[in-house]
PDB file of C-alpha atoms in Angstrom:
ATOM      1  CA  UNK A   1      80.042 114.819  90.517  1.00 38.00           C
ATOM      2  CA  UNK A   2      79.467 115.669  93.958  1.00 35.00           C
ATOM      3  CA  UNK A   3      79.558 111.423  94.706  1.00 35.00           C
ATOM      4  CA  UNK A   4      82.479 110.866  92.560  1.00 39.00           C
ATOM      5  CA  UNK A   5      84.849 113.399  94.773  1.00 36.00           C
ATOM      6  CA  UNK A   6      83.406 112.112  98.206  1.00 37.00           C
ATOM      7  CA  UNK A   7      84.315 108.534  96.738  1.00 40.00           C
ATOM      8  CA  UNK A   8      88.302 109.564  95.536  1.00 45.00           C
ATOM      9  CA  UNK A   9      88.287 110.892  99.116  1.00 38.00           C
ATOM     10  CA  UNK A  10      87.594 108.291 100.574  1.00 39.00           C
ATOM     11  CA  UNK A  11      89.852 106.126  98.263  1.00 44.00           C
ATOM     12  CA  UNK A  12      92.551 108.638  99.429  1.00 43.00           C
ATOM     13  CA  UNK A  13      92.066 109.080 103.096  1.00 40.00           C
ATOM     14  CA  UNK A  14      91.545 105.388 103.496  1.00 39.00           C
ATOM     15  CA  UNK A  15      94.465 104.169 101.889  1.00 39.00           C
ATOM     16  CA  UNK A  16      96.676 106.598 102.912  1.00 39.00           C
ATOM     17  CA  UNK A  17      99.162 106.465 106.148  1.00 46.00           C
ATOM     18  CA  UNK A  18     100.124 109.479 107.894  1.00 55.00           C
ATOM     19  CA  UNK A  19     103.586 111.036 106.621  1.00 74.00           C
ATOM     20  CA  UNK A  20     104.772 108.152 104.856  1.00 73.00           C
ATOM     21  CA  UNK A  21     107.589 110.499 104.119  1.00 71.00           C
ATOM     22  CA  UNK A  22     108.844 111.146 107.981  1.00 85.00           C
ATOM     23  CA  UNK A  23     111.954 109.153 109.143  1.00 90.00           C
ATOM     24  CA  UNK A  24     110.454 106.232 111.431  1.00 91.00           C
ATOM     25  CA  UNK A  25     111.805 104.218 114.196  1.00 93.00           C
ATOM     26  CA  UNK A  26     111.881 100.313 114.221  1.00 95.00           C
ATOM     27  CA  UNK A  27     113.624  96.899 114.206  1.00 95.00           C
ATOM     28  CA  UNK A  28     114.130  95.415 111.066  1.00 96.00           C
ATOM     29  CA  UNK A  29     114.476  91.267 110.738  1.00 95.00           C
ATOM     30  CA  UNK A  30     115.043  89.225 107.291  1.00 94.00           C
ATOM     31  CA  UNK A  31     113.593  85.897 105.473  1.00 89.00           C
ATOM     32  CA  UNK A  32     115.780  83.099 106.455  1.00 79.00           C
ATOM     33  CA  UNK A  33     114.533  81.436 103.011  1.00 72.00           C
ATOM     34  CA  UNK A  34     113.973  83.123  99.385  1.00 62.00           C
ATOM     35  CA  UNK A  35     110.633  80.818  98.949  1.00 63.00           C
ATOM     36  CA  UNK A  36     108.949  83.530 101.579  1.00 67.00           C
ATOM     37  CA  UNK A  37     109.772  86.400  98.744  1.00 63.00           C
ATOM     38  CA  UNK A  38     108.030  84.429  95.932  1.00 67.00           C
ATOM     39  CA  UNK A  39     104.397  83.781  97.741  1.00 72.00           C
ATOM     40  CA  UNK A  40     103.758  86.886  99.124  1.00 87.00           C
ATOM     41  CA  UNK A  41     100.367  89.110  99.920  1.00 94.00           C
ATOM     42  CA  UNK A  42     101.148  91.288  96.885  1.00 96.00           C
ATOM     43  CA  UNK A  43     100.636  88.787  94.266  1.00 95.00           C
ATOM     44  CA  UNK A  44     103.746  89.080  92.675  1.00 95.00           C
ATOM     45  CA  UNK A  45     104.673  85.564  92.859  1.00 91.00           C
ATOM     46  CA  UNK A  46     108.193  84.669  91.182  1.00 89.00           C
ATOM     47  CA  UNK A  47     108.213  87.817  90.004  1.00 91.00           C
ATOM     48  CA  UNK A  48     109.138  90.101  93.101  1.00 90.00           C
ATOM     49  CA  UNK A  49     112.497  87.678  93.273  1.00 87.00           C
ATOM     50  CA  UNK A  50     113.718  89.990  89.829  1.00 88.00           C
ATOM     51  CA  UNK A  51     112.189  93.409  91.656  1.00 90.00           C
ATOM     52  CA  UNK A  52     115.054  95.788  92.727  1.00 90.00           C
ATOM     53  CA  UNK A  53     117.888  93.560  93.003  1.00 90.00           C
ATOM     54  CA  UNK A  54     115.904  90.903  94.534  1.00 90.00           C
ATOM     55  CA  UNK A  55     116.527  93.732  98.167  1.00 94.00           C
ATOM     56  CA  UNK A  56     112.175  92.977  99.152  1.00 94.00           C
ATOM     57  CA  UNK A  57     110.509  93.395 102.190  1.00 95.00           C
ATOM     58  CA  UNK A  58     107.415  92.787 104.145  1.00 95.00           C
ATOM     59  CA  UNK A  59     105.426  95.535 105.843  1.00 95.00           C
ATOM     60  CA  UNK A  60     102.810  95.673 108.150  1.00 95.00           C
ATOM     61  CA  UNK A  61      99.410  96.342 107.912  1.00 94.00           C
ATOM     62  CA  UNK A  62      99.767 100.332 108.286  1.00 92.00           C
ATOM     63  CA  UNK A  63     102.821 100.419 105.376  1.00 94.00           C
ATOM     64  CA  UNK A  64     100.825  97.173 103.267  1.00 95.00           C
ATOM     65  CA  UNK A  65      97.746  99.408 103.044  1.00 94.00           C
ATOM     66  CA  UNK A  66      95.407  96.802 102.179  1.00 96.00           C
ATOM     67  CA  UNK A  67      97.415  95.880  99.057  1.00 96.00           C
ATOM     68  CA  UNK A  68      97.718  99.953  97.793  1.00 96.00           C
ATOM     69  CA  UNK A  69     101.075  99.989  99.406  1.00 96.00           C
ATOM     70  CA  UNK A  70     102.076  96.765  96.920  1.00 97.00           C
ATOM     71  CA  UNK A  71     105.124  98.458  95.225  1.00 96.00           C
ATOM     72  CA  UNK A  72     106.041 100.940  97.445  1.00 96.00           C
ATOM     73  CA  UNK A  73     109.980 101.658  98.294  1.00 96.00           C
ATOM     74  CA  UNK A  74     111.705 102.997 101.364  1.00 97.00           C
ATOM     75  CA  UNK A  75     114.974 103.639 102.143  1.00 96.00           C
ATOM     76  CA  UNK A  76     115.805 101.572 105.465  1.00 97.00           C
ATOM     77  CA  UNK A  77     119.075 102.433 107.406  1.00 96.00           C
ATOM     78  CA  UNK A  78     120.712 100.036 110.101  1.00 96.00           C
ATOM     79  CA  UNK A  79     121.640 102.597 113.419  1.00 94.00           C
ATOM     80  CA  UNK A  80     124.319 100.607 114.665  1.00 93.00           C
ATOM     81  CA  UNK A  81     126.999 103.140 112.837  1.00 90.00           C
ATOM     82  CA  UNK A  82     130.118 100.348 113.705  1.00 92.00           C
ATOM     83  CA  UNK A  83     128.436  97.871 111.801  1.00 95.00           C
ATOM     84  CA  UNK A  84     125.966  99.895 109.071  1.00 96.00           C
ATOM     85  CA  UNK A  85     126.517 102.301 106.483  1.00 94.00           C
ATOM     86  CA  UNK A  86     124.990 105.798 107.025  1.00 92.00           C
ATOM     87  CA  UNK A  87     123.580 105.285 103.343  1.00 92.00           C
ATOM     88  CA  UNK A  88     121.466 102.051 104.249  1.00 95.00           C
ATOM     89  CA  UNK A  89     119.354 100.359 101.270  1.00 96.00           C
ATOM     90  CA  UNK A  90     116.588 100.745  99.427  1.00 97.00           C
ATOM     91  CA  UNK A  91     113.655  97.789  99.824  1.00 96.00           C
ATOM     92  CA  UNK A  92     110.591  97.369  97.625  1.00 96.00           C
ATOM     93  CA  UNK A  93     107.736  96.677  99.525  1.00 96.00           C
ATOM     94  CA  UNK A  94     106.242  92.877  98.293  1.00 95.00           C
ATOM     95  CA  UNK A  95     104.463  91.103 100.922  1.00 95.00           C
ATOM     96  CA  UNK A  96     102.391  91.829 104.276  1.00 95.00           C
ATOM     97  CA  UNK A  97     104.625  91.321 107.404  1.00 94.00           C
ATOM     98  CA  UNK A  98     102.279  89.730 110.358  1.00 90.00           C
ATOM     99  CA  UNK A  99     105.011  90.084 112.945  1.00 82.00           C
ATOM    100  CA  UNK A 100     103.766  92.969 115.081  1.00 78.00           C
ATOM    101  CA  UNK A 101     107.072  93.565 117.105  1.00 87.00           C
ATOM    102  CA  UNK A 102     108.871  95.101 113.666  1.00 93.00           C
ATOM    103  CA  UNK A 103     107.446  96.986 110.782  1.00 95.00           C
ATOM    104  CA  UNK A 104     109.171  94.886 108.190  1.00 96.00           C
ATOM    105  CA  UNK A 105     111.033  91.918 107.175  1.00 95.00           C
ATOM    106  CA  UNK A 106     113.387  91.811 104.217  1.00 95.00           C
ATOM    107  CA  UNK A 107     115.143  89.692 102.200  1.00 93.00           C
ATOM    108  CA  UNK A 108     118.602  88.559 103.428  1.00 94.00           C
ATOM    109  CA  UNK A 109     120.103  90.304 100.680  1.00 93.00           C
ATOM    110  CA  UNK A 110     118.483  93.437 101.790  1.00 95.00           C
ATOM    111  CA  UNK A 111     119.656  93.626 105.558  1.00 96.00           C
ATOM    112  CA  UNK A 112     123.076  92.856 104.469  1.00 96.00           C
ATOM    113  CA  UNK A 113     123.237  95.404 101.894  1.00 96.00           C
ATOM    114  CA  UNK A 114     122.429  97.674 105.015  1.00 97.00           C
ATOM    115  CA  UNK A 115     125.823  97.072 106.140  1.00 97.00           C
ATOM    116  CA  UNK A 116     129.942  98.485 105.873  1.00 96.00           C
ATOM    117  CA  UNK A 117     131.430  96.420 103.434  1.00 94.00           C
ATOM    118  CA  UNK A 118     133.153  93.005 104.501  1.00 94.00           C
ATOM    119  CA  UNK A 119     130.433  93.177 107.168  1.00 94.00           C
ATOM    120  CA  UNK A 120     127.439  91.526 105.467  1.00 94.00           C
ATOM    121  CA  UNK A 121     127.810  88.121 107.858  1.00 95.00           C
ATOM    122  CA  UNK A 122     128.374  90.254 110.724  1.00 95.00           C
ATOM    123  CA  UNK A 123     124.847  91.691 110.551  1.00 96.00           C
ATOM    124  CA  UNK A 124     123.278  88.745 109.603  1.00 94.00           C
ATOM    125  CA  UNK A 125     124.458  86.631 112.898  1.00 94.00           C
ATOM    126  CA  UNK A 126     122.504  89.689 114.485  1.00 94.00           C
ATOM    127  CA  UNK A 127     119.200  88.481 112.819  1.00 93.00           C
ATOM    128  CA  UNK A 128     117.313  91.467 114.564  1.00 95.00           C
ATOM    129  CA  UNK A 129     118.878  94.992 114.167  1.00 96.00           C
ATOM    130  CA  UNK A 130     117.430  98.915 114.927  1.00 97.00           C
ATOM    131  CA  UNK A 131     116.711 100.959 111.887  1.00 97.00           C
ATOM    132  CA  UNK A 132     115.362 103.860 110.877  1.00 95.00           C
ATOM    133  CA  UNK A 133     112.802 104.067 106.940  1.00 95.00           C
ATOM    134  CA  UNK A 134     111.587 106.866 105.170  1.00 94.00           C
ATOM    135  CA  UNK A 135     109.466 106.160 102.002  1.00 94.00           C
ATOM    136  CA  UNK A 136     111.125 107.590  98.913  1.00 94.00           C
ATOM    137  CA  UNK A 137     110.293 107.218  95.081  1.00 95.00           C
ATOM    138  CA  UNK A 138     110.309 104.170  93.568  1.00 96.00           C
ATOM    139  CA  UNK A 139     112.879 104.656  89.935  1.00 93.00           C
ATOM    140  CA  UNK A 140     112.731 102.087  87.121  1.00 92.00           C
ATOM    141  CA  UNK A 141     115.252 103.556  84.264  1.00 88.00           C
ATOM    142  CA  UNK A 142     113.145 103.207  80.851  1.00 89.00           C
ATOM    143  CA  UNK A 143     110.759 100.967  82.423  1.00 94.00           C
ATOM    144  CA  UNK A 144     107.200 101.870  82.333  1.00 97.00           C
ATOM    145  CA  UNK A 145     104.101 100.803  84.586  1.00 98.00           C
ATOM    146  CA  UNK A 146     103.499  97.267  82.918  1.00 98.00           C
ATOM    147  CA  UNK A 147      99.905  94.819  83.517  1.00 98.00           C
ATOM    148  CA  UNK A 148     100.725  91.516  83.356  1.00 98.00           C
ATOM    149  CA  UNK A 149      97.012  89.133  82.797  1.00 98.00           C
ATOM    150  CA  UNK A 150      96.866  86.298  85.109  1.00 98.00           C
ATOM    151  CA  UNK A 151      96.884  82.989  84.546  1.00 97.00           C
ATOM    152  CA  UNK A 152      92.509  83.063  85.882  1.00 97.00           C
ATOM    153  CA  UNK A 153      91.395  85.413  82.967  1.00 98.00           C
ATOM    154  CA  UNK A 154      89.219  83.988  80.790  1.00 95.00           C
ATOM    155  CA  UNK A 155      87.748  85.258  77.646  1.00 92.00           C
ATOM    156  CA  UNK A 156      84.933  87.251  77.331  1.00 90.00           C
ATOM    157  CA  UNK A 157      83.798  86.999  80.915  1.00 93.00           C
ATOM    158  CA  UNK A 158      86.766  87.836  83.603  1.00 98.00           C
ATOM    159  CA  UNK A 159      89.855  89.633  83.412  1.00 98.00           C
ATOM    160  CA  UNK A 160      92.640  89.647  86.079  1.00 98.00           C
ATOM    161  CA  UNK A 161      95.782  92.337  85.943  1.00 97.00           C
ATOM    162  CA  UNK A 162      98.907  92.452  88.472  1.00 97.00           C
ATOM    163  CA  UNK A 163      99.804  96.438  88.073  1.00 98.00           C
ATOM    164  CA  UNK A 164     104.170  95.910  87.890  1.00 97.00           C
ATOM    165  CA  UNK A 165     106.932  98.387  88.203  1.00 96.00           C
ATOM    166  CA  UNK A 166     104.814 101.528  89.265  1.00 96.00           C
ATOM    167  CA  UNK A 167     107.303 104.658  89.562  1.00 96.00           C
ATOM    168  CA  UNK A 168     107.301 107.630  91.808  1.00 95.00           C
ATOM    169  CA  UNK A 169     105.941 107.871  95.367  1.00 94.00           C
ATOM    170  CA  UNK A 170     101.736 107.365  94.855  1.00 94.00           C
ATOM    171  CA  UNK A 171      99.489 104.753  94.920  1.00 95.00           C
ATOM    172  CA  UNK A 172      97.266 103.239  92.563  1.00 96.00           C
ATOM    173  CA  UNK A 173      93.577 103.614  94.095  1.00 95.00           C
ATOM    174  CA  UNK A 174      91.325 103.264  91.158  1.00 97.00           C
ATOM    175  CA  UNK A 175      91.541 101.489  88.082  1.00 98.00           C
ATOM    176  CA  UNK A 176      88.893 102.191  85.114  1.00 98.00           C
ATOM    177  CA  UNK A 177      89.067  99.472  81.387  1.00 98.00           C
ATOM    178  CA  UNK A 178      87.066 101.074  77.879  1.00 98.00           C
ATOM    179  CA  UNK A 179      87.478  99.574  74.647  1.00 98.00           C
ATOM    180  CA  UNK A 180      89.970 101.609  72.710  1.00 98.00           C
ATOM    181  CA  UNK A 181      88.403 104.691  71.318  1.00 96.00           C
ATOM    182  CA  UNK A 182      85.091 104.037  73.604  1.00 97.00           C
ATOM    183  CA  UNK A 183      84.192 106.387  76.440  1.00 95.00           C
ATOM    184  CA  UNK A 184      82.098 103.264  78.584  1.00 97.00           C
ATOM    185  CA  UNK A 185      84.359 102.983  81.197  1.00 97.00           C
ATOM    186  CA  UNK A 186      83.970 100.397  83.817  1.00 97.00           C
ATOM    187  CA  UNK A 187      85.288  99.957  86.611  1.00 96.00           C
ATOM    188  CA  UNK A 188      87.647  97.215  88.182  1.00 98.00           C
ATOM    189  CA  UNK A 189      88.117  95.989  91.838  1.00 98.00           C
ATOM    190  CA  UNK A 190      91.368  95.464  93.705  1.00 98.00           C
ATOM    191  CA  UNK A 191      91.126  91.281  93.714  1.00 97.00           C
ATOM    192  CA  UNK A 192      93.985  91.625  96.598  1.00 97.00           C
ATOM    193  CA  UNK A 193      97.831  93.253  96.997  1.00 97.00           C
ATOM    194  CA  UNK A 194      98.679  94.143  93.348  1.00 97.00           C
ATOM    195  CA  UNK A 195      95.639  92.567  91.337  1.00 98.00           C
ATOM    196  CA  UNK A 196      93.236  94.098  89.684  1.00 98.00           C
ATOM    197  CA  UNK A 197      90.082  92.045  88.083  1.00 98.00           C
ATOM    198  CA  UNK A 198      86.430  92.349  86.113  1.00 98.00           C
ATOM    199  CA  UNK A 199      83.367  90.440  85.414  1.00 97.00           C
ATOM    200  CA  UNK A 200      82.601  92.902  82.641  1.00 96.00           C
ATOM    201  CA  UNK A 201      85.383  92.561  80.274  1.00 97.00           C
ATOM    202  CA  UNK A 202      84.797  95.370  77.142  1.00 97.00           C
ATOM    203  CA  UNK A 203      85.799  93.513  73.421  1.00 95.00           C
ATOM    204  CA  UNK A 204      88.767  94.342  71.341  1.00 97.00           C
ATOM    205  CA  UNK A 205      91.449  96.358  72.164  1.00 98.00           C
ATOM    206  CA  UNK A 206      91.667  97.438  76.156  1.00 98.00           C
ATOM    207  CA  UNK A 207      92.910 101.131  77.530  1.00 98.00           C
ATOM    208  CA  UNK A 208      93.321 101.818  81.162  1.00 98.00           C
ATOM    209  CA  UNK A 209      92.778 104.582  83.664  1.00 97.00           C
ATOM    210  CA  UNK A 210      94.306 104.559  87.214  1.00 97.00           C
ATOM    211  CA  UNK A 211      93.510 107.134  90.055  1.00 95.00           C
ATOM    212  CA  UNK A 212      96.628 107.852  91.619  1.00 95.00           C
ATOM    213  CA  UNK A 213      97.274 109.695  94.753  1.00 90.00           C
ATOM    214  CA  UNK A 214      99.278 112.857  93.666  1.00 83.00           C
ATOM    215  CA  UNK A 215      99.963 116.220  95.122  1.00 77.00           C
ATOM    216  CA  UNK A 216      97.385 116.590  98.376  1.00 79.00           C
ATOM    217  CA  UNK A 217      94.393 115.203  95.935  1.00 80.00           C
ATOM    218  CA  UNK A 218      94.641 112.903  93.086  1.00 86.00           C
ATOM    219  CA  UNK A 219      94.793 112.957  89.537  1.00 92.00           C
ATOM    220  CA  UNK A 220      94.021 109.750  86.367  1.00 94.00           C
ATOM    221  CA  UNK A 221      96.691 108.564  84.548  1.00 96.00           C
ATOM    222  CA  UNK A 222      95.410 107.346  81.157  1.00 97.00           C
ATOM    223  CA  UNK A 223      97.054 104.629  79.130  1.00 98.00           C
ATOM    224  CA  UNK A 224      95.683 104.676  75.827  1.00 96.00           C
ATOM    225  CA  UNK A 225      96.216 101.538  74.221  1.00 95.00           C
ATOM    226  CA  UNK A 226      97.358  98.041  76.510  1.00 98.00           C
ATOM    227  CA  UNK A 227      96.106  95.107  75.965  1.00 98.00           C
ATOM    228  CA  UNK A 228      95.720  94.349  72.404  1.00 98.00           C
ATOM    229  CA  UNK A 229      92.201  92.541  70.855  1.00 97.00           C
ATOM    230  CA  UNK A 230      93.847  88.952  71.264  1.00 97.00           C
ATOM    231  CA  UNK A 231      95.373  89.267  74.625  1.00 97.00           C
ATOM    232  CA  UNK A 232      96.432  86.319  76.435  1.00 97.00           C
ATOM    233  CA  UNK A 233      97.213  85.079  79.884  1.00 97.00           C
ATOM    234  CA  UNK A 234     100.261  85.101  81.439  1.00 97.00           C
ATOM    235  CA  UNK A 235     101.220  87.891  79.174  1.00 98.00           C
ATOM    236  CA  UNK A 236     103.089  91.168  80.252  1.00 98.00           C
ATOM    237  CA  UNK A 237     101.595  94.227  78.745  1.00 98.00           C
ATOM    238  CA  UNK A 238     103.518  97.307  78.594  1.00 98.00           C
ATOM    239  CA  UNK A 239     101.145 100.551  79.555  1.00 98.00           C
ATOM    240  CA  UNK A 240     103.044 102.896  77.714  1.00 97.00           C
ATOM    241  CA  UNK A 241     103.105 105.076  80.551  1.00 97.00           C
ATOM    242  CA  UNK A 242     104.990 105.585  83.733  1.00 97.00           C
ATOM    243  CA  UNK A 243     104.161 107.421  87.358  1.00 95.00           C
ATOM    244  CA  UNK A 244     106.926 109.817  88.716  1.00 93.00           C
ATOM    245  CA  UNK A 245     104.491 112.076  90.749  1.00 92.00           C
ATOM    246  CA  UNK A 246     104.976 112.203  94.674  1.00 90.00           C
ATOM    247  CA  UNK A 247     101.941 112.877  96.860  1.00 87.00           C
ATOM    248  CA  UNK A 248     102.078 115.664  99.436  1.00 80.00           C
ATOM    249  CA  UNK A 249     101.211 115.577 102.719  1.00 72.00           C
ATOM    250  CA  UNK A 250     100.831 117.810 105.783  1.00 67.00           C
ATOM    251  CA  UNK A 251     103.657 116.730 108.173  1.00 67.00           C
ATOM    252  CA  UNK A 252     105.421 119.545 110.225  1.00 63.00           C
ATOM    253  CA  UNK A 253     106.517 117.542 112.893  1.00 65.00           C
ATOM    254  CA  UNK A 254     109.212 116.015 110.218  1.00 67.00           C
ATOM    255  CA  UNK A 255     109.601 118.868 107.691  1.00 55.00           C
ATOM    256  CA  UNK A 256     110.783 117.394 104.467  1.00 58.00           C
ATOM    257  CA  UNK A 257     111.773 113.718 106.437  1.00 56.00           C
ATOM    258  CA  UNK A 258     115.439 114.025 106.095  1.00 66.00           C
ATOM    259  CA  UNK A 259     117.912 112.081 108.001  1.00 66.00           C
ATOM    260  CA  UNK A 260     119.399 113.283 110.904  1.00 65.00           C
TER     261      UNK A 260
END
């Protein structure tokens, strides 16, 4: 028991940036073509181009997380107040941003929706612009956490999942397979971004565990039944279960991270 907390904290404190939730300062610059959003370090392929209004963006390492920040959503404001709206947008976090002189890159959708309406050209000639993020929950209206089996799986001997549409303001750290209605649970390793895979694939019917970072510690989130006995790549499972929880952390020097 002792081993199994030291290894969640370490899961935690490794994967975990400090005060996600504090307003931060940056420059924010956009994909000048839509074929970036659909090959990007997450894993989410064609996919992310359907994720939150198709408004996606890269992060850097620090945000990216070593693919645990796959998912995540901020809310990213433009501070030029003639040009941007005070309300900003909201991004979905898809792909790792190598550009070290801003802390993401989004779609062109996404830094135009940043602006006052009529305006969306305007900001775009500017192809650079200050901003200011928070992180805030990610909301998918009756939409659970979904698996979807990748195209490599392959029957009895390797399994691959890409975790899609995870809710709330956590990350997915751990992520345990059993049989249905068998306690052997083994564990899977994070392939890269948002995949998940085994060598050690259990028969029949699979159910899931994650480890998700919630409140200052961490909790599992169990999803019963998933995959069914004949499941089948390039399938989307649905989990029957969704994450709303939003981890805590200690940051005084930004309160509760509200805008100024």
């Amino acid at each position: 028991m002792a081993f199994f907390i030291c290894f969640l904290f370490f899961l935690f404190s490794s994967s975990a940036t400090a005060c996600d939730r504090c307003v931060h300062q940056t420059k924010v610059s956009y994909f000048s073509k839509a074929s970036a959003l659909s090959s990007g370090a997450c894993g989410y392929g064609s996919l992310a181009i359907g994720f939150n209004g198709g408004h996606l963006a890269a992060g850097v390492s620090s945000l990216y997380k070593d693919g645990a920040g796959c998912g995540a959503c901020f809310q990213i404001r433009c501070r030029n107040k003639i040009l941007c709206s005070s309300r900003g947008t909201r991004v979905i976090l898809t792909d790792l941003n190598h550009n070290n002189k801003t802390d993401f890159v989004v779609s062109s959708r996404a830094f135009m929706a940043m602006a006052n309406q009529g305006m969306g050209q305007d900001i775009l000639k500017l192809g650079l612009v200050d901003v200011e993020y928070k992180r805030v929950p990610c909301e998918y209206r009756n939409q659970n956490l979904a698996v979807r089996v990748e195209e490599s799986s392959k029957k009895p001997n390797y399994l691959a999942l890409k975790l899609l549409y995870q809710g709330g303001q956590t990350e997915i750290v751990g992520v345990d397979v059993a049989q249905v209605g068998s306690s052997n649970w083994g564990y899977m390793s994070r392939n890269y971004g948002a995949v998940w895979d085994t060598d050690r694939v259990p028969n029949g019917a699979l159910q899931f565990r994650f480890v998700v970072t919630a409140g200052y510690d961490g909790k599992w989130i169990w999803a019963q039944n998933v995959l069914p006995a004949d499941w089948k790549p390039g399938m989307i499972y649905d989990s029957g279960v969704q994450i709303s929880d939003i981890a805590q952390e200690g940051c005084p020097e930004c309160d509760n991270g509200s805008w100024k």
